PDB file of C-alpha atoms in Angstrom:
ATOM      1  CA  ALA A   1       6.712  13.681  28.695  1.00 88.00           C
ATOM      2  CA  ALA A   2       5.942  10.765  26.422  1.00 84.00           C
ATOM      3  CA  LEU A   3       1.893  10.422  27.862  1.00 91.00           C
ATOM      4  CA  TRP A   4       2.295  14.607  26.650  1.00 93.00           C
ATOM      5  CA  LEU A   5       3.874  13.951  23.796  1.00 92.00           C
ATOM      6  CA  GLY A   6       1.120  11.175  22.731  1.00 90.00           C
ATOM      7  CA  PHE A   7      -1.521  13.351  22.976  1.00 94.00           C
ATOM      8  CA  TRP A   8      -0.287  15.587  20.952  1.00 95.00           C
ATOM      9  CA  ALA A   9       0.038  12.527  18.408  1.00 93.00           C
ATOM     10  CA  LEU A  10      -2.808  11.349  18.576  1.00 93.00           C
ATOM     11  CA  LEU A  11      -4.510  15.475  18.334  1.00 96.00           C
ATOM     12  CA  PRO A  12      -4.531  15.395  14.997  1.00 94.00           C
ATOM     13  CA  VAL A  13      -5.733  11.840  14.106  1.00 91.00           C
ATOM     14  CA  LEU A  14      -9.252  12.902  16.957  1.00 93.00           C
ATOM     15  CA  VAL A  15      -9.503  15.883  15.065  1.00 95.00           C
ATOM     16  CA  PHE A  16      -9.719  14.301  11.495  1.00 93.00           C
ATOM     17  CA  GLY A  17     -11.810  11.586  13.366  1.00 93.00           C
ATOM     18  CA  ILE A  18     -14.793  13.868  14.863  1.00 95.00           C
ATOM     19  CA  PHE A  19     -14.362  15.933  11.143  1.00 95.00           C
ATOM     20  CA  SER A  20     -15.019  12.397   8.817  1.00 92.00           C
ATOM     21  CA  VAL A  21     -17.750  11.075  11.346  1.00 92.00           C
ATOM     22  CA  SER A  22     -19.621  15.002  11.772  1.00 93.00           C
ATOM     23  CA  LYS A  23     -19.977  14.450   7.790  1.00 89.00           C
ATOM     24  CA  GLY A  24     -21.062  10.682   7.656  1.00 87.00           C
ATOM     25  CA  SER A  25     -18.169   8.799   7.453  1.00 89.00           C
ATOM     26  CA  TYR A  26     -16.202   6.380  10.194  1.00 90.00           C
ATOM     27  CA  LEU A  27     -13.812   7.538  12.166  1.00 90.00           C
ATOM     28  CA  LEU A  28     -10.786   5.861  11.045  1.00 87.00           C
ATOM     29  CA  PRO A  29      -9.721   6.899   6.948  1.00 87.00           C
ATOM     30  CA  ASN A  30     -11.353   4.367   4.538  1.00 86.00           C
ATOM     31  CA  SER A  31      -7.602   3.652   3.176  1.00 83.00           C
ATOM     32  CA  LEU A  32      -7.485   1.792   6.395  1.00 82.00           C
ATOM     33  CA  LEU A  33     -10.895  -0.167   6.662  1.00 81.00           C
ATOM     34  CA  VAL A  34     -10.715  -1.481   2.821  1.00 80.00           C
ATOM     35  CA  LYS A  35      -7.504  -2.702   3.379  1.00 73.00           C
ATOM     36  CA  SER A  36      -7.539  -4.675   6.492  1.00 70.00           C
ATOM     37  CA  GLU A  37      -8.954  -8.460   7.343  1.00 67.00           C
ATOM     38  CA  SER A  38     -12.360  -8.538   9.558  1.00 68.00           C
ATOM     39  CA  LEU A  39     -12.518 -10.329  11.599  1.00 68.00           C
ATOM     40  CA  HIS A  40     -15.400 -12.656  12.714  1.00 71.00           C
ATOM     41  CA  LEU A  41     -16.383 -12.955  16.405  1.00 74.00           C
ATOM     42  CA  SER A  42     -16.430 -15.793  16.595  1.00 78.00           C
ATOM     43  CA  VAL A  43     -14.722 -18.724  18.308  1.00 80.00           C
ATOM     44  CA  GLY A  44     -13.685 -20.035  14.539  1.00 79.00           C
ATOM     45  CA  GLY A  45     -13.125 -17.343  13.620  1.00 78.00           C
ATOM     46  CA  VAL A  46     -10.764 -15.661  15.955  1.00 82.00           C
ATOM     47  CA  MET A  47      -9.211 -19.025  15.358  1.00 85.00           C
ATOM     48  CA  ARG A  48      -8.879 -18.223  11.939  1.00 83.00           C
ATOM     49  CA  TYR A  49      -7.770 -14.902  12.150  1.00 80.00           C
ATOM     50  CA  VAL A  50      -4.862 -15.836  15.160  1.00 84.00           C
ATOM     51  CA  GLU A  51      -3.726 -18.289  12.688  1.00 82.00           C
ATOM     52  CA  ASN A  52      -2.949 -15.957   9.841  1.00 80.00           C
ATOM     53  CA  ILE A  53      -1.029 -13.737  12.218  1.00 81.00           C
ATOM     54  CA  LEU A  54       0.826 -16.643  13.155  1.00 83.00           C
ATOM     55  CA  VAL A  55       1.472 -18.727   9.476  1.00 81.00           C
ATOM     56  CA  ASN A  56       1.313 -15.766   6.834  1.00 79.00           C
ATOM     57  CA  LYS A  57       2.388 -12.889   8.979  1.00 81.00           C
ATOM     58  CA  PHE A  58       4.957 -14.217  11.269  1.00 84.00           C
ATOM     59  CA  THR A  59       6.321 -17.246   9.338  1.00 82.00           C
ATOM     60  CA  ILE A  60       5.596 -17.269   5.653  1.00 78.00           C
ATOM     61  CA  ALA A  61       6.416 -14.631   3.456  1.00 69.00           C
ATOM     62  CA  GLY A  62       3.499 -15.478   0.120  1.00 66.00           C
ATOM     63  CA  LYS A  63       2.791 -13.220  -2.000  1.00 67.00           C
ATOM     64  CA  GLU A  64       3.853  -9.859  -0.125  1.00 70.00           C
ATOM     65  CA  GLY A  65       8.165 -11.867  -0.452  1.00 79.00           C
ATOM     66  CA  ILE A  66      10.914  -9.721   0.419  1.00 83.00           C
ATOM     67  CA  THR A  67       9.151  -7.181   1.962  1.00 86.00           C
ATOM     68  CA  LEU A  68       7.714  -9.606   5.069  1.00 86.00           C
ATOM     69  CA  GLN A  69      10.940 -11.255   4.910  1.00 86.00           C
ATOM     70  CA  ALA A  70      12.588  -8.153   5.891  1.00 88.00           C
ATOM     71  CA  THR A  71       9.897  -6.920   8.243  1.00 89.00           C
ATOM     72  CA  GLN A  72       9.559 -10.454  10.484  1.00 88.00           C
ATOM     73  CA  ARG A  73      13.392 -10.773  10.146  1.00 89.00           C
ATOM     74  CA  LEU A  74      13.090  -7.353  12.286  1.00 90.00           C
ATOM     75  CA  LEU A  75      11.450  -9.728  15.482  1.00 89.00           C
ATOM     76  CA  ALA A  76      14.781 -11.608  15.524  1.00 87.00           C
ATOM     77  CA  ILE A  77      17.090  -8.551  14.917  1.00 89.00           C
ATOM     78  CA  LEU A  78      15.152  -6.066  17.911  1.00 90.00           C
ATOM     79  CA  PRO A  79      14.758  -8.924  20.675  1.00 88.00           C
ATOM     80  CA  LEU A  80      18.535 -10.057  19.364  1.00 86.00           C
ATOM     81  CA  ALA A  81      20.030  -6.480  20.307  1.00 86.00           C
ATOM     82  CA  TRP A  82      18.056  -5.939  23.443  1.00 86.00           C
ATOM     83  CA  LEU A  83      19.031  -9.424  24.827  1.00 83.00           C
ATOM     84  CA  VAL A  84      23.330  -8.323  24.083  1.00 79.00           C
ATOM     85  CA  PHE A  85      22.694  -4.868  25.764  1.00 80.00           C
ATOM     86  CA  ALA A  86      20.357  -5.260  28.299  1.00 76.00           C
ATOM     87  CA  ARG A  87      22.493  -3.673  30.592  1.00 77.00           C
ATOM     88  CA  HIS A  88      22.718  -0.357  28.491  1.00 75.00           C
ATOM     89  CA  ARG A  89      19.046   0.867  29.481  1.00 77.00           C
ATOM     90  CA  SER A  90      18.535   3.930  27.998  1.00 78.00           C
ATOM     91  CA  TRP A  91      18.467   1.524  24.417  1.00 84.00           C
ATOM     92  CA  ARG A  92      16.301  -0.927  26.913  1.00 85.00           C
ATOM     93  CA  THR A  93      13.178   0.932  25.865  1.00 86.00           C
ATOM     94  CA  ILE A  94      13.205   1.983  22.331  1.00 89.00           C
ATOM     95  CA  LEU A  95      13.912  -1.618  21.670  1.00 91.00           C
ATOM     96  CA  LEU A  96      11.267  -2.587  23.514  1.00 90.00           C
ATOM     97  CA  VAL A  97       8.937  -0.016  21.610  1.00 90.00           C
ATOM     98  CA  LEU A  98       9.973  -0.731  18.445  1.00 93.00           C
ATOM     99  CA  THR A  99       9.812  -4.863  18.692  1.00 93.00           C
ATOM    100  CA  GLY A 100       6.336  -4.222  19.816  1.00 93.00           C
ATOM    101  CA  GLY A 101       5.146  -1.819  17.389  1.00 92.00           C
ATOM    102  CA  VAL A 102       6.893  -4.626  14.543  1.00 92.00           C
ATOM    103  CA  VAL A 103       4.504  -6.996  16.062  1.00 91.00           C
ATOM    104  CA  LEU A 104       1.600  -5.110  15.611  1.00 90.00           C
ATOM    105  CA  HIS A 105       1.875  -3.996  12.055  1.00 89.00           C
ATOM    106  CA  LEU A 106       2.428  -7.124  11.153  1.00 87.00           C
ATOM    107  CA  ALA A 107      -0.288  -8.880  12.831  1.00 85.00           C
ATOM    108  CA  LEU A 108      -2.985  -6.068  12.175  1.00 82.00           C
ATOM    109  CA  ALA A 109      -1.144  -3.867   9.052  1.00 80.00           C
ATOM    110  CA  GLY A 110       0.398  -5.551   6.124  1.00 77.00           C
ATOM    111  CA  THR A 111       3.520  -4.879   4.424  1.00 79.00           C
ATOM    112  CA  GLY A 112       2.407  -3.539   0.911  1.00 72.00           C
ATOM    113  CA  LYS A 113       3.837  -2.962  -3.018  1.00 74.00           C
ATOM    114  CA  PHE A 114       6.729  -1.477  -3.386  1.00 79.00           C
ATOM    115  CA  TYR A 115       8.292  -1.873  -0.122  1.00 83.00           C
ATOM    116  CA  ARG A 116       6.518   1.798   1.412  1.00 84.00           C
ATOM    117  CA  TYR A 117       4.199   0.684   4.315  1.00 85.00           C
ATOM    118  CA  GLU A 118       6.863  -1.158   6.237  1.00 89.00           C
ATOM    119  CA  ALA A 119       9.931   1.422   5.518  1.00 90.00           C
ATOM    120  CA  TYR A 120       9.295   3.133   8.875  1.00 92.00           C
ATOM    121  CA  LEU A 121       9.951  -0.065  10.824  1.00 92.00           C
ATOM    122  CA  VAL A 122      13.104  -1.010   8.522  1.00 90.00           C
ATOM    123  CA  LEU A 123      14.603   3.344   8.659  1.00 92.00           C
ATOM    124  CA  CYS A 124      14.016   3.214  12.953  1.00 93.00           C
ATOM    125  CA  SER A 125      15.402  -0.205  13.328  1.00 92.00           C
ATOM    126  CA  VAL A 126      18.500   0.286  10.923  1.00 90.00           C
ATOM    127  CA  VAL A 127      19.091   3.611  12.209  1.00 92.00           C
ATOM    128  CA  ILE A 128      19.238   2.202  15.846  1.00 92.00           C
ATOM    129  CA  ILE A 129      21.140  -1.076  15.692  1.00 89.00           C
ATOM    130  CA  SER A 130      23.472   1.511  14.102  1.00 90.00           C
ATOM    131  CA  ALA A 131      23.826   3.432  17.076  1.00 90.00           C
ATOM    132  CA  ILE A 132      23.940   1.078  19.341  1.00 88.00           C
ATOM    133  CA  LEU A 133      27.377  -1.032  17.598  1.00 84.00           C
ATOM    134  CA  PHE A 134      28.780   2.365  17.210  1.00 87.00           C
ATOM    135  CA  ARG A 135      28.635   3.264  20.415  1.00 85.00           C
ATOM    136  CA  TYR A 136      29.617  -0.020  22.481  1.00 82.00           C
ATOM    137  CA  ARG A 137      31.368  -1.728  19.501  1.00 74.00           C
ATOM    138  CA  LYS A 138      34.386  -2.076  21.437  1.00 75.00           C
ATOM    139  CA  GLU A 139      32.705  -4.520  24.128  1.00 72.00           C
ATOM    140  CA  ALA A 140      30.472  -5.957  21.742  1.00 67.00           C
ATOM    141  CA  LEU A 141      34.243  -6.913  19.854  1.00 67.00           C
ATOM    142  CA  GLN A 142      36.647  -7.303  23.311  1.00 69.00           C
ATOM    143  CA  ARG A 143      37.119 -11.076  24.047  1.00 62.00           C
ATOM    144  CA  ARG A 144      35.753 -13.040  21.541  1.00 65.00           C
ATOM    145  CA  SER A 145      36.626 -16.309  20.352  1.00 65.00           C
ATOM    146  CA  LEU A 146      37.151 -17.024  16.804  1.00 69.00           C
ATOM    147  CA  ALA A 147      34.684 -19.012  16.614  1.00 67.00           C
ATOM    148  CA  VAL A 148      32.437 -16.988  18.202  1.00 68.00           C
ATOM    149  CA  TYR A 149      32.958 -14.188  15.484  1.00 69.00           C
ATOM    150  CA  ALA A 150      31.936 -16.713  12.479  1.00 77.00           C
ATOM    151  CA  LEU A 151      28.516 -18.046  14.319  1.00 72.00           C
ATOM    152  CA  ALA A 152      27.789 -13.723  14.596  1.00 74.00           C
ATOM    153  CA  ALA A 153      28.450 -13.345  11.402  1.00 79.00           C
ATOM    154  CA  VAL A 154      26.365 -16.030   9.860  1.00 79.00           C
ATOM    155  CA  LEU A 155      23.300 -15.195  12.141  1.00 79.00           C
ATOM    156  CA  ALA A 156      24.167 -11.153  11.136  1.00 80.00           C
ATOM    157  CA  PHE A 157      23.845 -12.359   7.290  1.00 82.00           C
ATOM    158  CA  PHE A 158      20.755 -14.243   7.583  1.00 81.00           C
ATOM    159  CA  LEU A 159      18.905 -11.418   9.478  1.00 82.00           C
ATOM    160  CA  PHE A 160      20.833  -8.662   7.436  1.00 85.00           C
ATOM    161  CA  PHE A 161      20.748 -10.023   3.791  1.00 86.00           C
ATOM    162  CA  PRO A 162      16.395  -9.554   3.446  1.00 86.00           C
ATOM    163  CA  LEU A 163      16.430  -6.083   3.978  1.00 86.00           C
ATOM    164  CA  LEU A 164      19.836  -5.818   1.878  1.00 87.00           C
ATOM    165  CA  LEU A 165      17.567  -7.632  -0.864  1.00 87.00           C
ATOM    166  CA  ARG A 166      14.625  -5.548   0.084  1.00 87.00           C
ATOM    167  CA  THR A 167      16.942  -2.241  -0.485  1.00 87.00           C
ATOM    168  CA  THR A 168      18.525  -3.619  -4.047  1.00 88.00           C
ATOM    169  CA  ALA A 169      15.340  -4.389  -5.741  1.00 86.00           C
ATOM    170  CA  ALA A 170      13.864  -0.815  -4.393  1.00 86.00           C
ATOM    171  CA  LEU A 171      16.198   1.663  -5.914  1.00 88.00           C
ATOM    172  CA  SER A 172      16.951  -1.140  -8.480  1.00 89.00           C
ATOM    173  CA  LYS A 173      12.667  -0.755  -9.126  1.00 90.00           C
ATOM    174  CA  VAL A 174      12.480   3.110  -8.668  1.00 91.00           C
ATOM    175  CA  LYS A 175      13.733   3.934 -12.162  1.00 93.00           C
ATOM    176  CA  GLN A 176      10.734   1.248 -13.859  1.00 94.00           C
ATOM    177  CA  ALA A 177       8.360   2.681 -11.168  1.00 94.00           C
ATOM    178  CA  CYS A 178       8.433   6.350 -12.530  1.00 95.00           C
ATOM    179  CA  ILE A 179       7.958   5.243 -15.891  1.00 96.00           C
ATOM    180  CA  ASN A 180       5.140   2.849 -15.245  1.00 96.00           C
ATOM    181  CA  ILE A 181       3.311   5.899 -13.553  1.00 96.00           C
ATOM    182  CA  TYR A 182       3.528   8.324 -16.621  1.00 96.00           C
ATOM    183  CA  GLU A 183       2.611   5.677 -18.774  1.00 97.00           C
ATOM    184  CA  GLN A 184      -0.389   4.478 -17.088  1.00 96.00           C
ATOM    185  CA  GLN A 185      -1.282   7.214 -14.143  1.00 95.00           C
ATOM    186  CA  TYR A 186      -0.602  10.290 -16.223  1.00 97.00           C
ATOM    187  CA  GLN A 187      -1.901   9.179 -18.806  1.00 97.00           C
ATOM    188  CA  MET A 188      -5.244   8.912 -17.506  1.00 96.00           C
ATOM    189  CA  GLY A 189      -5.596  11.882 -15.636  1.00 96.00           C
ATOM    190  CA  LYS A 190      -4.384  13.497 -18.803  1.00 97.00           C
ATOM    191  CA  PHE A 191      -7.138  12.046 -20.950  1.00 97.00           C
ATOM    192  CA  PHE A 192      -9.905  12.427 -18.950  1.00 97.00           C
ATOM    193  CA  GLN A 193      -8.508  16.428 -18.496  1.00 96.00           C
ATOM    194  CA  ARG A 194      -8.536  17.038 -21.915  1.00 96.00           C
ATOM    195  CA  SER A 195     -12.096  14.898 -22.511  1.00 95.00           C
ATOM    196  CA  TYR A 196     -13.654  14.730 -19.298  1.00 95.00           C
ATOM    197  CA  PRO A 197     -12.595  17.624 -17.319  1.00 95.00           C
ATOM    198  CA  ASN A 198     -15.765  18.729 -15.152  1.00 95.00           C
ATOM    199  CA  ASP A 199     -18.073  15.702 -15.698  1.00 94.00           C
ATOM    200  CA  ALA A 200     -18.302  12.319 -13.341  1.00 95.00           C
ATOM    201  CA  LEU A 201     -16.177   9.647 -14.134  1.00 95.00           C
ATOM    202  CA  ALA A 202     -15.486   6.325 -11.417  1.00 96.00           C
ATOM    203  CA  ALA A 203     -12.392   4.934 -11.429  1.00 95.00           C
ATOM    204  CA  ASN A 204     -10.297   1.964  -8.544  1.00 92.00           C
ATOM    205  CA  ASP A 205      -7.180   4.276  -8.938  1.00 90.00           C
ATOM    206  CA  ILE A 206      -7.935   8.298  -8.194  1.00 93.00           C
ATOM    207  CA  GLY A 207      -4.907   9.784  -7.807  1.00 92.00           C
ATOM    208  CA  ALA A 208      -3.814  11.510 -11.125  1.00 94.00           C
ATOM    209  CA  VAL A 209      -7.490  11.517 -12.659  1.00 95.00           C
ATOM    210  CA  SER A 210      -8.925  13.212  -9.032  1.00 94.00           C
ATOM    211  CA  PHE A 211      -5.164  16.024  -9.817  1.00 95.00           C
ATOM    212  CA  TYR A 212      -6.308  16.819 -13.709  1.00 96.00           C
ATOM    213  CA  THR A 213     -10.139  16.457 -13.729  1.00 95.00           C
ATOM    214  CA  ARG A 214     -12.620  18.892 -10.805  1.00 95.00           C
ATOM    215  CA  GLY A 215     -15.999  15.831 -11.894  1.00 93.00           C
ATOM    216  CA  TYR A 216     -17.049  14.028  -9.719  1.00 94.00           C
ATOM    217  CA  ILE A 217     -14.858  10.855  -8.972  1.00 95.00           C
ATOM    218  CA  PHE A 218     -17.074   7.927  -8.505  1.00 95.00           C
ATOM    219  CA  ASP A 219     -14.186   5.099  -5.989  1.00 95.00           C
ATOM    220  CA  LEU A 220     -14.536   1.733  -7.096  1.00 95.00           C
ATOM    221  CA  TRP A 221     -12.589   0.616  -4.248  1.00 93.00           C
ATOM    222  CA  GLY A 222     -14.038   2.859  -1.271  1.00 91.00           C
ATOM    223  CA  LEU A 223     -11.183   4.672  -0.512  1.00 89.00           C
ATOM    224  CA  GLY A 224     -12.403   8.074  -1.576  1.00 89.00           C
ATOM    225  CA  ASN A 225     -16.165   7.207  -1.514  1.00 90.00           C
ATOM    226  CA  ILE A 226     -18.078   6.085   1.777  1.00 92.00           C
ATOM    227  CA  GLU A 227     -20.610   4.061  -0.037  1.00 93.00           C
ATOM    228  CA  VAL A 228     -18.677   1.802  -1.116  1.00 93.00           C
ATOM    229  CA  ALA A 229     -16.071   1.466   1.274  1.00 91.00           C
ATOM    230  CA  ARG A 230     -19.531   0.938   3.363  1.00 91.00           C
ATOM    231  CA  SER A 231     -20.743  -1.305   0.568  1.00 92.00           C
ATOM    232  CA  LYS A 232     -17.285  -3.930   0.950  1.00 89.00           C
ATOM    233  CA  LYS A 233     -16.944  -3.921   4.917  1.00 84.00           C
ATOM    234  CA  GLY A 234     -20.949  -4.962   4.301  1.00 85.00           C
ATOM    235  CA  GLY A 235     -20.167  -7.529   2.233  1.00 86.00           C
ATOM    236  CA  TYR A 236     -22.901  -5.951  -0.261  1.00 91.00           C
ATOM    237  CA  TRP A 237     -20.225  -4.521  -2.713  1.00 92.00           C
ATOM    238  CA  THR A 238     -21.914  -6.320  -5.711  1.00 94.00           C
ATOM    239  CA  SER A 239     -22.456  -5.323  -9.570  1.00 95.00           C
ATOM    240  CA  GLY A 240     -25.478  -4.491  -9.113  1.00 94.00           C
ATOM    241  CA  PHE A 241     -25.159  -1.796  -5.764  1.00 95.00           C
ATOM    242  CA  LEU A 242     -22.361  -0.919  -8.104  1.00 95.00           C
ATOM    243  CA  GLN A 243     -23.628   0.235 -11.459  1.00 94.00           C
ATOM    244  CA  GLY A 244     -26.645   1.445  -9.222  1.00 94.00           C
ATOM    245  CA  LEU A 245     -24.640   3.596  -6.961  1.00 95.00           C
ATOM    246  CA  ALA A 246     -22.610   5.284 -10.415  1.00 94.00           C
ATOM    247  CA  GLY A 247     -25.797   5.979 -12.074  1.00 93.00           C
ATOM    248  CA  GLN A 248     -27.018   7.891  -9.160  1.00 94.00           C
ATOM    249  CA  LYS A 249     -24.365   9.905  -9.470  1.00 93.00           C
ATOM    250  CA  GLY A 250     -23.897  10.802 -12.744  1.00 93.00           C
ATOM    251  CA  VAL A 251     -20.835   8.573 -14.071  1.00 94.00           C
ATOM    252  CA  LYS A 252     -20.708   8.363 -17.645  1.00 93.00           C
ATOM    253  CA  VAL A 253     -17.053   7.227 -18.301  1.00 96.00           C
ATOM    254  CA  ALA A 254     -15.208   4.566 -15.967  1.00 96.00           C
ATOM    255  CA  ALA A 255     -11.129   3.630 -16.739  1.00 96.00           C
ATOM    256  CA  LEU A 256     -10.117   0.780 -13.451  1.00 95.00           C
ATOM    257  CA  TYR A 257      -8.377  -3.082 -13.580  1.00 96.00           C
ATOM    258  CA  ASP A 258     -10.659  -5.607 -14.934  1.00 95.00           C
ATOM    259  CA  SER A 259      -8.703  -8.039 -11.985  1.00 93.00           C
ATOM    260  CA  TRP A 260      -9.554  -5.296  -8.988  1.00 93.00           C
ATOM    261  CA  LEU A 261     -13.309  -5.786  -9.822  1.00 92.00           C
ATOM    262  CA  GLY A 262     -13.528  -8.999 -10.618  1.00 90.00           C
ATOM    263  CA  SER A 263     -17.229 -10.246 -10.667  1.00 92.00           C
ATOM    264  CA  SER A 264     -18.241  -6.398  -9.180  1.00 93.00           C
ATOM    265  CA  LEU A 265     -17.846  -5.185 -12.260  1.00 94.00           C
ATOM    266  CA  PRO A 266     -21.105  -3.521 -13.809  1.00 93.00           C
ATOM    267  CA  ALA A 267     -22.873  -5.818 -16.047  1.00 91.00           C
ATOM    268  CA  GLY A 268     -24.635  -2.601 -18.041  1.00 90.00           C
ATOM    269  CA  TRP A 269     -21.603  -1.162 -18.645  1.00 95.00           C
ATOM    270  CA  ARG A 270     -19.788  -0.772 -21.946  1.00 95.00           C
ATOM    271  CA  LYS A 271     -15.689  -1.841 -22.619  1.00 96.00           C
ATOM    272  CA  VAL A 272     -14.207   0.131 -25.568  1.00 96.00           C
ATOM    273  CA  ALA A 273     -10.795  -0.086 -25.310  1.00 97.00           C
ATOM    274  CA  THR A 274      -7.398  -1.380 -22.604  1.00 97.00           C
ATOM    275  CA  TRP A 275      -4.735   0.105 -22.263  1.00 97.00           C
ATOM    276  CA  GLN A 276      -0.889  -2.089 -21.331  1.00 97.00           C
ATOM    277  CA  ILE A 277       1.874  -0.879 -20.453  1.00 96.00           C
ATOM    278  CA  GLN A 278       5.340  -2.857 -20.284  1.00 95.00           C
ATOM    279  CA  ASN A 279       7.642  -4.093 -17.591  1.00 93.00           C
ATOM    280  CA  ASN A 280       4.923  -2.975 -14.859  1.00 94.00           C
ATOM    281  CA  VAL A 281       6.586  -3.194 -10.878  1.00 91.00           C
ATOM    282  CA  VAL A 282       4.271  -0.957  -8.844  1.00 91.00           C
ATOM    283  CA  CYS A 283       1.148  -0.438 -10.832  1.00 93.00           C
ATOM    284  CA  GLY A 284      -1.840  -1.887  -9.234  1.00 90.00           C
ATOM    285  CA  ASP A 285      -2.104  -3.626 -13.256  1.00 94.00           C
ATOM    286  CA  ASP A 286      -0.032  -3.761 -15.691  1.00 95.00           C
ATOM    287  CA  THR A 287      -3.975  -3.485 -18.261  1.00 96.00           C
ATOM    288  CA  VAL A 288      -6.547  -0.469 -17.848  1.00 96.00           C
ATOM    289  CA  SER A 289     -10.142  -1.172 -19.104  1.00 97.00           C
ATOM    290  CA  PHE A 290     -11.807   2.038 -20.246  1.00 97.00           C
ATOM    291  CA  TYR A 291     -15.730   1.727 -19.921  1.00 96.00           C
ATOM    292  CA  ALA A 292     -18.621   3.426 -21.221  1.00 96.00           C
ATOM    293  CA  ALA A 293     -21.804   3.449 -18.310  1.00 92.00           C
ATOM    294  CA  ASP A 294     -24.583   2.921 -21.368  1.00 87.00           C
ATOM    295  CA  ALA A 295     -24.081   2.298 -25.145  1.00 84.00           C
ATOM    296  CA  ALA A 296     -24.852   5.787 -26.122  1.00 85.00           C
ATOM    297  CA  GLN A 297     -21.673   7.763 -24.425  1.00 90.00           C
ATOM    298  CA  ALA A 298     -19.361   4.565 -26.031  1.00 94.00           C
ATOM    299  CA  GLU A 299     -18.928   5.689 -29.117  1.00 93.00           C
ATOM    300  CA  ALA A 300     -18.114   9.157 -28.275  1.00 94.00           C
ATOM    301  CA  LEU A 301     -15.334   7.682 -25.306  1.00 96.00           C
ATOM    302  CA  LYS A 302     -13.900   5.787 -28.107  1.00 96.00           C
ATOM    303  CA  GLN A 303     -13.241   8.540 -30.120  1.00 95.00           C
ATOM    304  CA  ASN A 304     -11.955  10.353 -27.789  1.00 96.00           C
ATOM    305  CA  LEU A 305      -9.364   7.462 -26.838  1.00 97.00           C
ATOM    306  CA  GLN A 306      -8.494   7.506 -30.558  1.00 96.00           C
ATOM    307  CA  SER A 307      -8.205  11.191 -30.762  1.00 96.00           C
ATOM    308  CA  TYR A 308      -5.853  10.692 -27.432  1.00 96.00           C
ATOM    309  CA  GLN A 309      -3.989   7.487 -28.573  1.00 96.00           C
ATOM    310  CA  PRO A 310      -1.149   9.971 -30.501  1.00 96.00           C
ATOM    311  CA  SER A 311      -0.635  11.467 -27.330  1.00 95.00           C
ATOM    312  CA  LEU A 312       0.033   7.520 -25.395  1.00 96.00           C
ATOM    313  CA  PRO A 313       3.889   7.343 -25.054  1.00 95.00           C
ATOM    314  CA  ALA A 314       5.518   4.843 -27.637  1.00 92.00           C
ATOM    315  CA  GLY A 315       5.914   1.498 -24.754  1.00 89.00           C
ATOM    316  CA  VAL A 316       2.008   1.512 -24.068  1.00 96.00           C
ATOM    317  CA  THR A 317      -0.403  -0.936 -26.364  1.00 96.00           C
ATOM    318  CA  VAL A 318      -4.002   0.444 -26.933  1.00 97.00           C
ATOM    319  CA  ARG A 319      -6.864  -2.085 -27.732  1.00 96.00           C
ATOM    320  CA  TYR A 320     -10.393  -1.394 -28.954  1.00 96.00           C
ATOM    321  CA  TYR A 321     -13.872  -3.415 -28.374  1.00 93.00           C
TER     322      TYR A 321
END
């Protein structure tokens, strides 16, 4: 039954991969490949890769903060549940498989921003542990000393408190996250829909822009563009490469995060304006910059932005260059 279920779960992935390869792309989605860390096939490269996993993924929270801490705690909670309830064979396999999933996720993926990538692990763990405790709570509580209860309470606090913090942080930020998306991503999409509905555009966060327009979208980050994805994996994701490829695609204007592109920002593009939002908790950056692909497009872009400016929410700060 497990093999049959596994086959049907894998089938859509294989179908997607075959279709993707037939169109000149990778077997796996660009988003997985672009966001993954490269492994250099050498002794030093493998050692650095393993060190990164052991130190930055399994031990230190780093910049990912509470999301990574909460996921790391699962590596203690699940095996501990396995030991405590080992005599109940019906739960051992699922706890073992889920622990393996946590190990693979921490080693090969990331917890990312706004509590989304590891959410399936947290949900599965909470549901399964709760079900086990509910079913065998009397057995777990009987004939225990006060010292054991106190130790269990301290251990439970240490293990589960990061998960509680993760939950409260996510709930407290949902409202502001919606405001962020409305003030930045939604406004970008509506601006391009009004001024450049069928033109070739460049962006590094393409969701709303691609939804509201019908022209070609040049994804500077590579999730929606195979040439850019190959350049990132191949080490030639440079200013000159992006500018040349954007010129081939007929890109007129761009909206991007300067912090994302850094030195890879096309040198020939002209910065026209920025939109800055307040209290950002979910967007890739609080400031999105608008560029013209050449001087001939700069004045028209500025006029279009000025025309759209009255439609922007009051919390957006506009600056022209």
